[in-house]
Each structure stands twice: as structure tokens, then as C-alpha cells.
Tab-separated table of C-alpha atoms in Angstrom:
chain	number	residue	atom	x	y	z
A	1	MET	CA	16.458	4.238	22.131
A	2	GLN	CA	19.929	2.712	21.851
A	3	ASP	CA	20.391	-0.662	20.146
A	4	GLN	CA	21.311	-2.397	23.408
A	5	GLU	CA	18.179	-1.016	25.046
A	6	VAL	CA	16.103	-2.292	22.126
A	7	ALA	CA	17.652	-5.749	22.474
A	8	GLU	CA	17.028	-5.956	26.220
A	9	ALA	CA	13.436	-4.706	26.038
A	10	LEU	CA	12.600	-6.919	23.061
A	11	LEU	CA	13.919	-10.022	24.789
A	12	GLU	CA	11.884	-9.233	27.897
A	13	ASP	CA	8.799	-8.742	25.734
A	14	LEU	CA	9.292	-12.017	23.841
A	15	ARG	CA	9.989	-14.011	27.006
A	16	ALA	CA	6.582	-12.929	28.297
A	17	LEU	CA	4.860	-13.476	24.946
A	18	LEU	CA	6.264	-16.978	24.415
A	19	ARG	CA	6.271	-17.891	28.116
A	20	ARG	CA	9.906	-18.937	27.959
A	21	PRO	CA	11.931	-17.250	30.729
A	22	ALA	CA	15.176	-18.776	29.427
A	23	LEU	CA	14.738	-17.354	25.928
A	24	ALA	CA	17.952	-15.778	24.636
A	25	PHE	CA	19.450	-14.378	21.457
A	26	LEU	CA	21.322	-16.702	19.155
A	27	GLU	CA	22.100	-13.579	17.110
A	28	PRO	CA	21.464	-10.220	18.807
A	29	PRO	CA	19.478	-7.520	16.978
A	30	THR	CA	21.449	-5.666	14.318
A	31	ARG	CA	20.112	-2.732	12.371
A	32	LEU	CA	19.086	-3.111	8.751
A	33	THR	CA	19.092	-0.260	6.275
A	34	GLY	CA	15.820	1.268	5.176
A	35	GLY	CA	12.839	2.591	7.020
A	36	TYR	CA	12.565	6.387	6.852
A	37	ASP	CA	10.386	6.554	9.983
A	38	THR	CA	10.850	3.049	11.406
A	39	GLN	CA	13.654	1.095	13.036
A	40	ILE	CA	14.431	-2.299	11.494
A	41	PHE	CA	16.482	-5.030	13.169
A	42	ALA	CA	17.451	-8.582	12.224
A	43	PHE	CA	17.995	-11.204	14.919
A	44	GLN	CA	17.575	-14.865	15.834
A	45	LEU	CA	16.349	-16.457	19.051
A	46	LYS	CA	17.670	-19.404	21.041
A	47	GLY	CA	15.169	-21.637	22.808
A	48	ALA	CA	12.143	-20.360	20.864
A	49	PRO	CA	9.217	-22.417	19.526
A	50	PRO	CA	9.577	-23.549	15.891
A	51	GLU	CA	7.736	-20.646	14.284
A	52	PHE	CA	10.020	-18.156	16.083
A	53	SER	CA	13.269	-20.093	15.727
A	54	GLY	CA	14.395	-18.907	12.300
A	55	ARG	CA	15.894	-15.574	11.308
A	56	LEU	CA	13.508	-12.777	12.284
A	57	VAL	CA	12.969	-9.109	11.542
A	58	LEU	CA	11.677	-6.489	13.951
A	59	ARG	CA	10.042	-3.440	12.393
A	60	ALA	CA	9.496	-0.875	15.145
A	61	PHE	CA	7.298	2.182	14.680
A	62	ALA	CA	6.989	5.534	16.424
A	63	PRO	CA	5.143	5.431	19.769
A	64	ALA	CA	1.895	6.810	18.339
A	65	ASP	CA	1.858	4.476	15.324
A	66	GLY	CA	0.230	1.375	16.771
A	67	HIS	CA	-2.331	1.501	13.978
A	68	ARG	CA	0.469	1.172	11.414
A	69	ALA	CA	1.778	-1.992	13.037
A	70	ARG	CA	-1.736	-3.432	13.045
A	71	PHE	CA	-2.295	-2.389	9.417
A	72	GLU	CA	0.954	-3.806	8.056
A	73	GLY	CA	0.647	-7.024	10.049
A	74	ALA	CA	-2.870	-7.693	8.775
A	75	ALA	CA	-1.965	-6.753	5.210
A	76	GLN	CA	1.191	-8.867	5.003
A	77	SER	CA	-0.467	-11.943	6.472
A	78	ALA	CA	-3.462	-11.664	4.147
A	79	ILE	CA	-1.230	-11.217	1.104
A	80	ALA	CA	0.912	-14.176	2.182
A	81	ASP	CA	-2.276	-16.260	2.458
A	82	LEU	CA	-2.816	-15.583	-1.259
A	83	GLY	CA	0.528	-17.233	-2.047
A	84	TYR	CA	2.452	-14.015	-2.604
A	85	PRO	CA	5.955	-13.717	-1.055
A	86	ALA	CA	5.089	-11.202	1.649
A	87	PRO	CA	6.464	-12.033	5.115
A	88	ARG	CA	3.621	-13.184	7.349
A	89	ALA	CA	3.301	-11.373	10.682
A	90	LEU	CA	4.329	-13.584	13.593
A	91	HIS	CA	3.394	-11.027	16.213
A	92	VAL	CA	2.036	-7.479	16.278
A	93	SER	CA	2.494	-5.251	19.322
A	94	GLU	CA	0.841	-1.866	19.593
A	95	GLY	CA	3.367	-0.676	22.138
A	96	ALA	CA	2.103	-1.968	25.486
A	97	GLY	CA	5.096	-4.242	26.204
A	98	PRO	CA	8.552	-3.524	27.665
A	99	LEU	CA	9.868	-2.213	24.344
A	100	GLY	CA	7.394	0.655	24.561
A	101	LEU	CA	7.106	0.893	20.785
A	102	PRO	CA	4.587	-0.628	18.389
A	103	TYR	CA	6.275	-3.279	16.315
A	104	LEU	CA	5.810	-6.011	13.773
A	105	LEU	CA	7.703	-9.275	14.062
A	106	MET	CA	8.124	-11.391	10.927
A	107	PRO	CA	10.387	-13.998	9.338
A	108	ARG	CA	13.379	-12.679	7.449
A	109	ALA	CA	13.148	-13.660	3.805
A	110	ASP	CA	16.091	-15.506	2.299
A	111	GLY	CA	18.125	-13.760	-0.351
A	112	GLU	CA	19.401	-10.294	-1.082
A	113	THR	CA	17.826	-7.181	-2.512
A	114	LEU	CA	17.379	-7.052	-6.268
A	115	LEU	CA	20.199	-4.520	-6.518
A	116	SER	CA	22.633	-7.308	-5.686
A	117	MET	CA	21.644	-8.982	-8.968
A	118	GLY	CA	23.073	-6.122	-11.019
A	119	ILE	CA	21.246	-3.225	-12.605
A	120	LEU	CA	20.774	-4.943	-15.953
A	121	ARG	CA	19.093	-8.017	-14.454
A	122	PHE	CA	16.680	-6.846	-11.803
A	123	ALA	CA	14.143	-5.091	-14.051
A	124	GLY	CA	12.521	-8.346	-15.151
A	125	HIS	CA	12.251	-9.716	-11.606
A	126	LEU	CA	10.823	-6.438	-10.372
A	127	ALA	CA	8.243	-6.417	-13.158
A	128	ARG	CA	7.287	-10.045	-12.516
A	129	ALA	CA	6.757	-9.386	-8.810
A	130	HIS	CA	4.670	-6.324	-9.602
A	131	ALA	CA	2.510	-8.053	-12.200
A	132	ALA	CA	1.906	-10.994	-9.852
A	133	LEU	CA	0.744	-8.605	-7.128
A	134	HIS	CA	-1.723	-6.915	-9.475
A	135	ALA	CA	-3.134	-10.301	-10.479
A	136	LEU	CA	-4.170	-11.112	-6.882
A	137	ASP	CA	-7.766	-10.871	-5.694
A	138	PRO	CA	-7.811	-7.799	-3.430
A	139	ALA	CA	-11.045	-8.750	-1.637
A	140	PRO	CA	-9.463	-11.002	1.058
A	141	VAL	CA	-6.899	-8.336	1.864
A	142	ARG	CA	-9.547	-5.644	2.153
A	143	LEU	CA	-11.572	-7.908	4.456
A	144	ALA	CA	-8.533	-8.683	6.628
A	145	LEU	CA	-7.829	-4.975	7.060
A	146	GLU	CA	-11.442	-4.299	8.000
A	147	VAL	CA	-11.415	-7.121	10.555
A	148	ALA	CA	-8.167	-5.738	12.007
A	149	GLY	CA	-9.849	-2.390	12.514
A	150	SER	CA	-7.536	-0.521	10.199
A	151	GLY	CA	-10.251	1.915	9.180
A	152	PRO	CA	-11.120	2.930	5.619
A	153	ILE	CA	-8.371	2.205	3.117
A	154	ALA	CA	-7.717	4.561	0.218
A	155	SER	CA	-9.217	3.079	-2.938
A	156	GLY	CA	-8.282	4.684	-6.191
A	157	VAL	CA	-7.657	8.117	-7.594
A	158	GLY	CA	-10.823	9.579	-6.080
A	159	ASP	CA	-9.655	8.870	-2.536
A	160	TRP	CA	-6.100	9.964	-3.332
A	161	LEU	CA	-7.332	13.286	-4.708
A	162	ALA	CA	-9.617	13.797	-1.696
A	163	ALA	CA	-6.570	13.433	0.544
A	164	ILE	CA	-4.674	15.936	-1.607
A	165	ALA	CA	-7.527	18.440	-1.312
A	166	GLN	CA	-7.256	18.245	2.473
A	167	GLU	CA	-3.485	18.636	2.359
A	168	VAL	CA	-3.409	21.755	0.196
A	169	ALA	CA	-6.235	23.361	2.189
A	170	GLN	CA	-3.851	23.707	5.135
A	171	PRO	CA	-2.408	27.189	5.730
A	172	GLY	CA	1.029	27.481	4.181
A	173	MET	CA	0.375	24.970	1.401
A	174	GLU	CA	-0.509	27.643	-1.167
A	175	PRO	CA	2.540	26.915	-3.417
A	176	LEU	CA	1.145	23.459	-4.209
A	177	ARG	CA	-2.430	24.470	-5.007
A	178	PRO	CA	-2.038	25.091	-8.783
A	179	ALA	CA	-0.522	21.623	-9.172
A	180	ALA	CA	-3.330	20.088	-7.113
A	181	GLU	CA	-5.896	21.842	-9.308
A	182	TRP	CA	-4.296	20.322	-12.407
A	183	LEU	CA	-4.432	16.844	-10.866
A	184	HIS	CA	-8.125	17.240	-10.062
A	185	ALA	CA	-8.975	18.632	-13.501
A	186	ASN	CA	-7.077	15.941	-15.426
A	187	ARG	CA	-7.835	12.802	-13.415
A	188	PRO	CA	-8.246	9.642	-15.508
A	189	ARG	CA	-11.856	8.923	-16.392
A	190	GLY	CA	-13.672	5.618	-16.438
A	191	SER	CA	-12.859	2.453	-14.539
A	192	GLN	CA	-9.235	2.079	-13.546
A	193	GLY	CA	-9.591	-1.152	-11.568
A	194	GLN	CA	-9.045	-1.885	-7.893
A	195	ALA	CA	-5.888	-3.985	-7.778
A	196	LEU	CA	-3.600	-4.276	-4.785
A	197	CYS	CA	-1.049	-1.460	-5.051
A	198	HIS	CA	2.222	-1.501	-3.113
A	199	LEU	CA	3.073	2.100	-4.136
A	200	ASP	CA	6.720	1.768	-3.059
A	201	LEU	CA	7.961	-1.238	-5.007
A	202	HIS	CA	11.612	-0.793	-5.877
A	203	PRO	CA	14.757	-2.979	-5.892
A	204	LEU	CA	15.493	-2.431	-2.193
A	205	ASN	CA	12.032	-3.665	-1.192
A	206	VAL	CA	12.268	-6.920	-3.148
A	207	LEU	CA	14.476	-9.830	-2.066
A	208	ALA	CA	15.556	-12.621	-4.403
A	209	LYS	CA	17.588	-15.806	-4.312
A	210	ALA	CA	18.700	-18.081	-7.149
A	211	GLY	CA	16.851	-15.997	-9.679
A	212	GLY	CA	13.498	-15.995	-7.886
A	213	VAL	CA	11.763	-13.437	-5.681
A	214	THR	CA	11.674	-14.588	-2.043
A	215	GLY	CA	10.171	-11.573	-0.306
A	216	VAL	CA	8.461	-8.247	-0.882
A	217	VAL	CA	8.650	-5.934	2.125
A	218	ASP	CA	7.544	-2.510	3.408
A	219	TRP	CA	3.782	-2.487	2.875
A	220	SER	CA	3.146	0.797	4.665
A	221	ASN	CA	1.773	2.471	1.510
A	222	LEU	CA	-0.553	-0.378	0.514
A	223	SER	CA	-3.672	0.833	-1.246
A	224	PHE	CA	-6.227	-0.319	-3.795
A	225	GLY	CA	-6.445	1.216	-7.225
A	226	ASP	CA	-5.258	1.376	-10.803
A	227	PRO	CA	-2.219	-0.854	-11.477
A	228	ALA	CA	-0.907	1.971	-13.674
A	229	ALA	CA	-0.586	4.120	-10.540
A	230	ASP	CA	1.583	1.482	-8.902
A	231	VAL	CA	3.759	1.084	-11.992
A	232	ALA	CA	4.093	4.867	-12.238
A	233	CYS	CA	5.332	5.061	-8.645
A	234	THR	CA	8.030	2.512	-9.413
A	235	ARG	CA	9.069	4.373	-12.568
A	236	VAL	CA	9.394	7.624	-10.605
A	237	ILE	CA	11.532	5.877	-7.985
A	238	LEU	CA	13.737	4.272	-10.617
A	239	THR	CA	14.309	7.515	-12.528
A	240	LEU	CA	13.929	10.400	-10.078
A	241	ALA	CA	14.574	9.227	-6.512
A	242	PRO	CA	17.844	10.184	-4.763
A	243	TYR	CA	21.011	8.463	-5.937
A	244	ASN	CA	24.723	8.970	-5.530
A	245	ALA	CA	26.896	9.509	-8.580
A	246	PRO	CA	30.027	11.599	-9.178
A	247	PHE	CA	29.134	15.007	-10.564
A	248	LEU	CA	30.621	14.402	-14.002
A	249	LEU	CA	28.866	11.039	-14.302
A	250	GLY	CA	25.464	12.405	-13.307
A	251	PRO	CA	24.033	12.736	-16.844
A	252	VAL	CA	25.277	9.273	-17.797
A	253	ALA	CA	23.783	7.771	-14.648
A	254	GLN	CA	20.454	9.476	-15.326
A	255	ARG	CA	20.305	8.036	-18.847
A	256	GLY	CA	21.068	4.629	-17.376
A	257	ARG	CA	18.232	4.989	-14.887
A	258	ARG	CA	15.787	5.825	-17.672
A	259	PHE	CA	16.946	2.762	-19.584
A	260	ILE	CA	16.334	0.533	-16.546
A	261	ALA	CA	12.855	2.035	-16.099
A	262	TRP	CA	12.150	1.353	-19.770
A	263	ARG	CA	13.242	-2.279	-19.379
A	264	TYR	CA	11.061	-2.633	-16.292
A	265	LEU	CA	7.980	-1.238	-18.073
A	266	ARG	CA	8.549	-3.402	-21.141
A	267	ALA	CA	8.876	-6.482	-18.931
A	268	TYR	CA	5.724	-5.602	-16.984
A	269	ARG	CA	3.710	-5.260	-20.182
A	270	ALA	CA	4.894	-8.727	-21.221
A	271	PHE	CA	3.125	-10.080	-18.126
A	272	ARG	CA	0.055	-7.822	-18.012
A	273	PRO	CA	-1.477	-5.277	-20.400
A	274	LEU	CA	-1.128	-1.694	-19.279
A	275	ALA	CA	-2.615	1.356	-20.952
A	276	GLY	CA	-0.116	4.159	-21.277
A	277	ASP	CA	-2.491	7.130	-21.315
A	278	SER	CA	-2.807	7.332	-17.522
A	279	LEU	CA	0.763	6.356	-16.680
A	280	ARG	CA	2.187	9.857	-16.993
A	281	TYR	CA	-0.700	11.300	-14.974
A	282	TYR	CA	0.166	8.971	-12.116
A	283	GLU	CA	3.839	9.871	-12.425
A	284	ALA	CA	2.846	13.501	-11.927
A	285	LEU	CA	0.712	12.452	-8.965
A	286	ARG	CA	3.671	10.647	-7.368
A	287	CYS	CA	5.890	13.708	-7.803
A	288	PHE	CA	3.215	15.830	-6.178
A	289	ARG	CA	2.843	13.484	-3.195
A	290	ALA	CA	6.568	13.675	-2.505
A	291	MET	CA	6.604	17.467	-2.529
A	292	SER	CA	3.400	17.647	-0.501
A	293	HIS	CA	4.902	15.389	2.161
A	294	LEU	CA	8.096	17.448	2.293
A	295	SER	CA	6.096	20.681	2.483
A	296	ARG	CA	3.963	19.419	5.370
A	297	VAL	CA	7.069	18.280	7.256
A	298	ARG	CA	8.659	21.706	6.781
A	299	LEU	CA	5.500	23.421	8.033
A	300	ALA	CA	5.476	21.136	11.052
A	301	GLU	CA	9.101	22.107	11.718
A	302	ARG	CA	8.115	25.766	11.671
A	303	GLY	CA	5.408	24.994	14.194
A	304	GLY	CA	7.902	23.486	16.592
A	305	ALA	CA	7.175	19.807	15.964
A	306	ALA	CA	9.999	17.349	16.632
A	307	VAL	CA	10.534	16.418	12.996
A	308	ALA	CA	13.391	16.970	10.580
A	309	SER	CA	12.674	17.572	6.906
A	310	ALA	CA	16.310	16.796	6.159
A	311	GLY	CA	15.614	13.236	7.296
A	312	TYR	CA	13.183	12.745	4.419
A	313	ALA	CA	15.094	10.903	1.718
A	314	TRP	CA	13.601	12.995	-1.096
A	315	SER	CA	14.388	16.390	0.430
A	316	ASP	CA	17.751	17.133	-1.200
A	317	PRO	CA	17.796	19.965	-3.785
A	318	GLU	CA	18.751	17.723	-6.712
A	319	THR	CA	15.844	15.357	-6.113
A	320	ILE	CA	13.418	18.244	-5.654
A	321	ALA	CA	14.609	19.704	-8.960
A	322	ARG	CA	14.108	16.391	-10.783
A	323	LEU	CA	10.615	15.864	-9.354
A	324	THR	CA	9.365	19.399	-10.004
A	325	SER	CA	10.885	19.410	-13.494
A	326	HIS	CA	9.215	16.102	-14.356
A	327	PHE	CA	5.870	17.375	-13.079
A	328	ARG	CA	6.148	20.502	-15.219
A	329	HIS	CA	7.197	18.451	-18.256
A	330	ILE	CA	4.001	16.386	-17.945
A	331	THR	CA	1.562	19.122	-16.945
A	332	ASP	CA	3.074	22.486	-17.982
A	333	VAL	CA	2.266	23.563	-14.413
A	334	THR	CA	4.786	24.569	-11.749
A	335	LEU	CA	4.860	22.258	-8.753
A	336	GLY	CA	5.682	24.452	-5.783
A	337	VAL	CA	7.177	23.332	-2.497
A	338	VAL	CA	7.241	25.031	0.886
A	339	LYS	CA	10.711	26.485	1.474
């Protein structure tokens, strides 16, 4: 759908929702970066009621993903009710309106992404936001998701490994099975806690203004589990996710990324204790999940599905090499990926 078509359909939808036929755009929808499988637009309305009159964000999902809109809307509102800077859902559509797509409508947080603060400053803010999330009581969020009909929510390493077992059982996933076996055999033992886990917290998903965090966005991976798993995901993103650097500066940039990840972890531990014995296990788990996702997308492509593995941000050869190398460094097991 073209941007102009999105704008026209959204306005028609909101006129009906708010019962204001004269509703118009003060600022028409403009695309925001981010969202691997979603479309994100910023806009502002003219003639809207007070709660809809500020700067807004539309997060539109694929046609079959109405459950995701419902899930994220319920999660964000429940987390906001706990005093955390998640944007509360103003409206959730499961795709029945003129836009024809499920979407989540929310206020746009003030500020810029943490990257705008400079790479040597954002680690502390990122760690503070993460530690504050893990300190929240997860029970109200779990209840809100149940009331919203979101179905069972993954809770801890047991559920995550059960999902992995189903993934690697699919025909064609044989290259990943030795790595999955290692993850099952070496899972952390004992109680790991059931904190709220964002599982995709990085500088582009955290907004800040005047030195303080104003918004944490993109809750599509929300789960419940060990805070160390959430911290490990952030460390993998900071050190191994795709990045652009001139070829000759690549090694220098990689050392810089490891330094930032070290600063982030040190800052987190200043806010909350964190045992280090399971951290590397969860880093291996995050590497596996990335390669499992890419492998399943490639298999779907072979089957004729309308997907594109090249559209997955972590599908470039350099990123694959970093992830599989890190997994082997931790486990001494080769992490395969479907070619």
C-alpha cells in the first residue's frame, strides 16, 4: 500500500472511530525507520479530541497479524500503567476498518533515539531503562495479556526451548539440530526468575530527552523470564548485529562495539545484581534464534511463500559469520543455517 493510500484510509478509519467527519491531518503520515515486518508512520490530527490531538504513531501489521496488534496494545498499556515509559495504546484495530490492516495507534514519545546522544553516553541510559523494566511486577502485565486474549505467553527458558524443539523438527532444519541439542543439554538450572523481558532493547528502541528516557518502543518480543536472557539479547545486538563501517575500519569498530557492551553491562550491574554464569548461555540462545528465523524464512521461500530472506536485517553474510562464530566460541558446536 502506497503512503498516500495509507493516509487516506487511516483518516477515513479515524473519522469513523472518533465520530468527527471533519477530522483532518495537521501533519500527514510520514514513514519512520524501523519495523522489519511492520509499517510505522508519524502524524498529527487536526480537530481531534484531546487524547488524539498530540503527535501520534501508527504501527501497522501484516493483514493476518491482528493478534500482534492486540498483544502489543495490551502489553504497552499495562506496562505504562506501572509507571514505565511505554507508549500507551490509544486504539487497536485488528484490520476491519478502511485501512484493511491491523494497527496500533499510540502517542509519539518526545525525544530522539539513544544513538543521538553519542555512543559513549547511551550505555548508562540503556542499562537504567533495562534495570527499571526488570524491577517491575510482571503479574499485572500477564493478567492484561490474558484478558486481551493473547493466548499463552512464553515464560522462561523451558518455553523458549520447547519452541526451538518444534522449529528444528521441521524438514530442512537439520543443520541447526546439533546446536539445539547443546542448548537443551546445557540449559541453566534452578530458578531464573520471571521478570518482564523486552528481548529487543537497543539504542534505536529507546527514546530520550534532556538526559532522561522518554519512551521504550517495539514490544513485539515481550516475554517473561530470566533478566540475564534479556541482557544477553541486548549484548548480542550491541556487538554482533548488522552495522555499517568502512572495510579497513571494521576491526576498530568491532572493538568499539565490545567496549560499549561492556559499559552497558557494568552500568546494569550497578542498578541490579546479575549472575554471569548464564549470560553466555543466553547469548548463544539469541544467536541460535536469529539463525533459526533466517533458516525458516529461507525454507518458506523455497516453498513459494511471499517472503524475502534478504529483507531480514540479520541475513547478510558478515552478520551470519559473527553470530555463528560467537555461538561456536561459547559452545564449541557449529551453528548451521539453511543455505
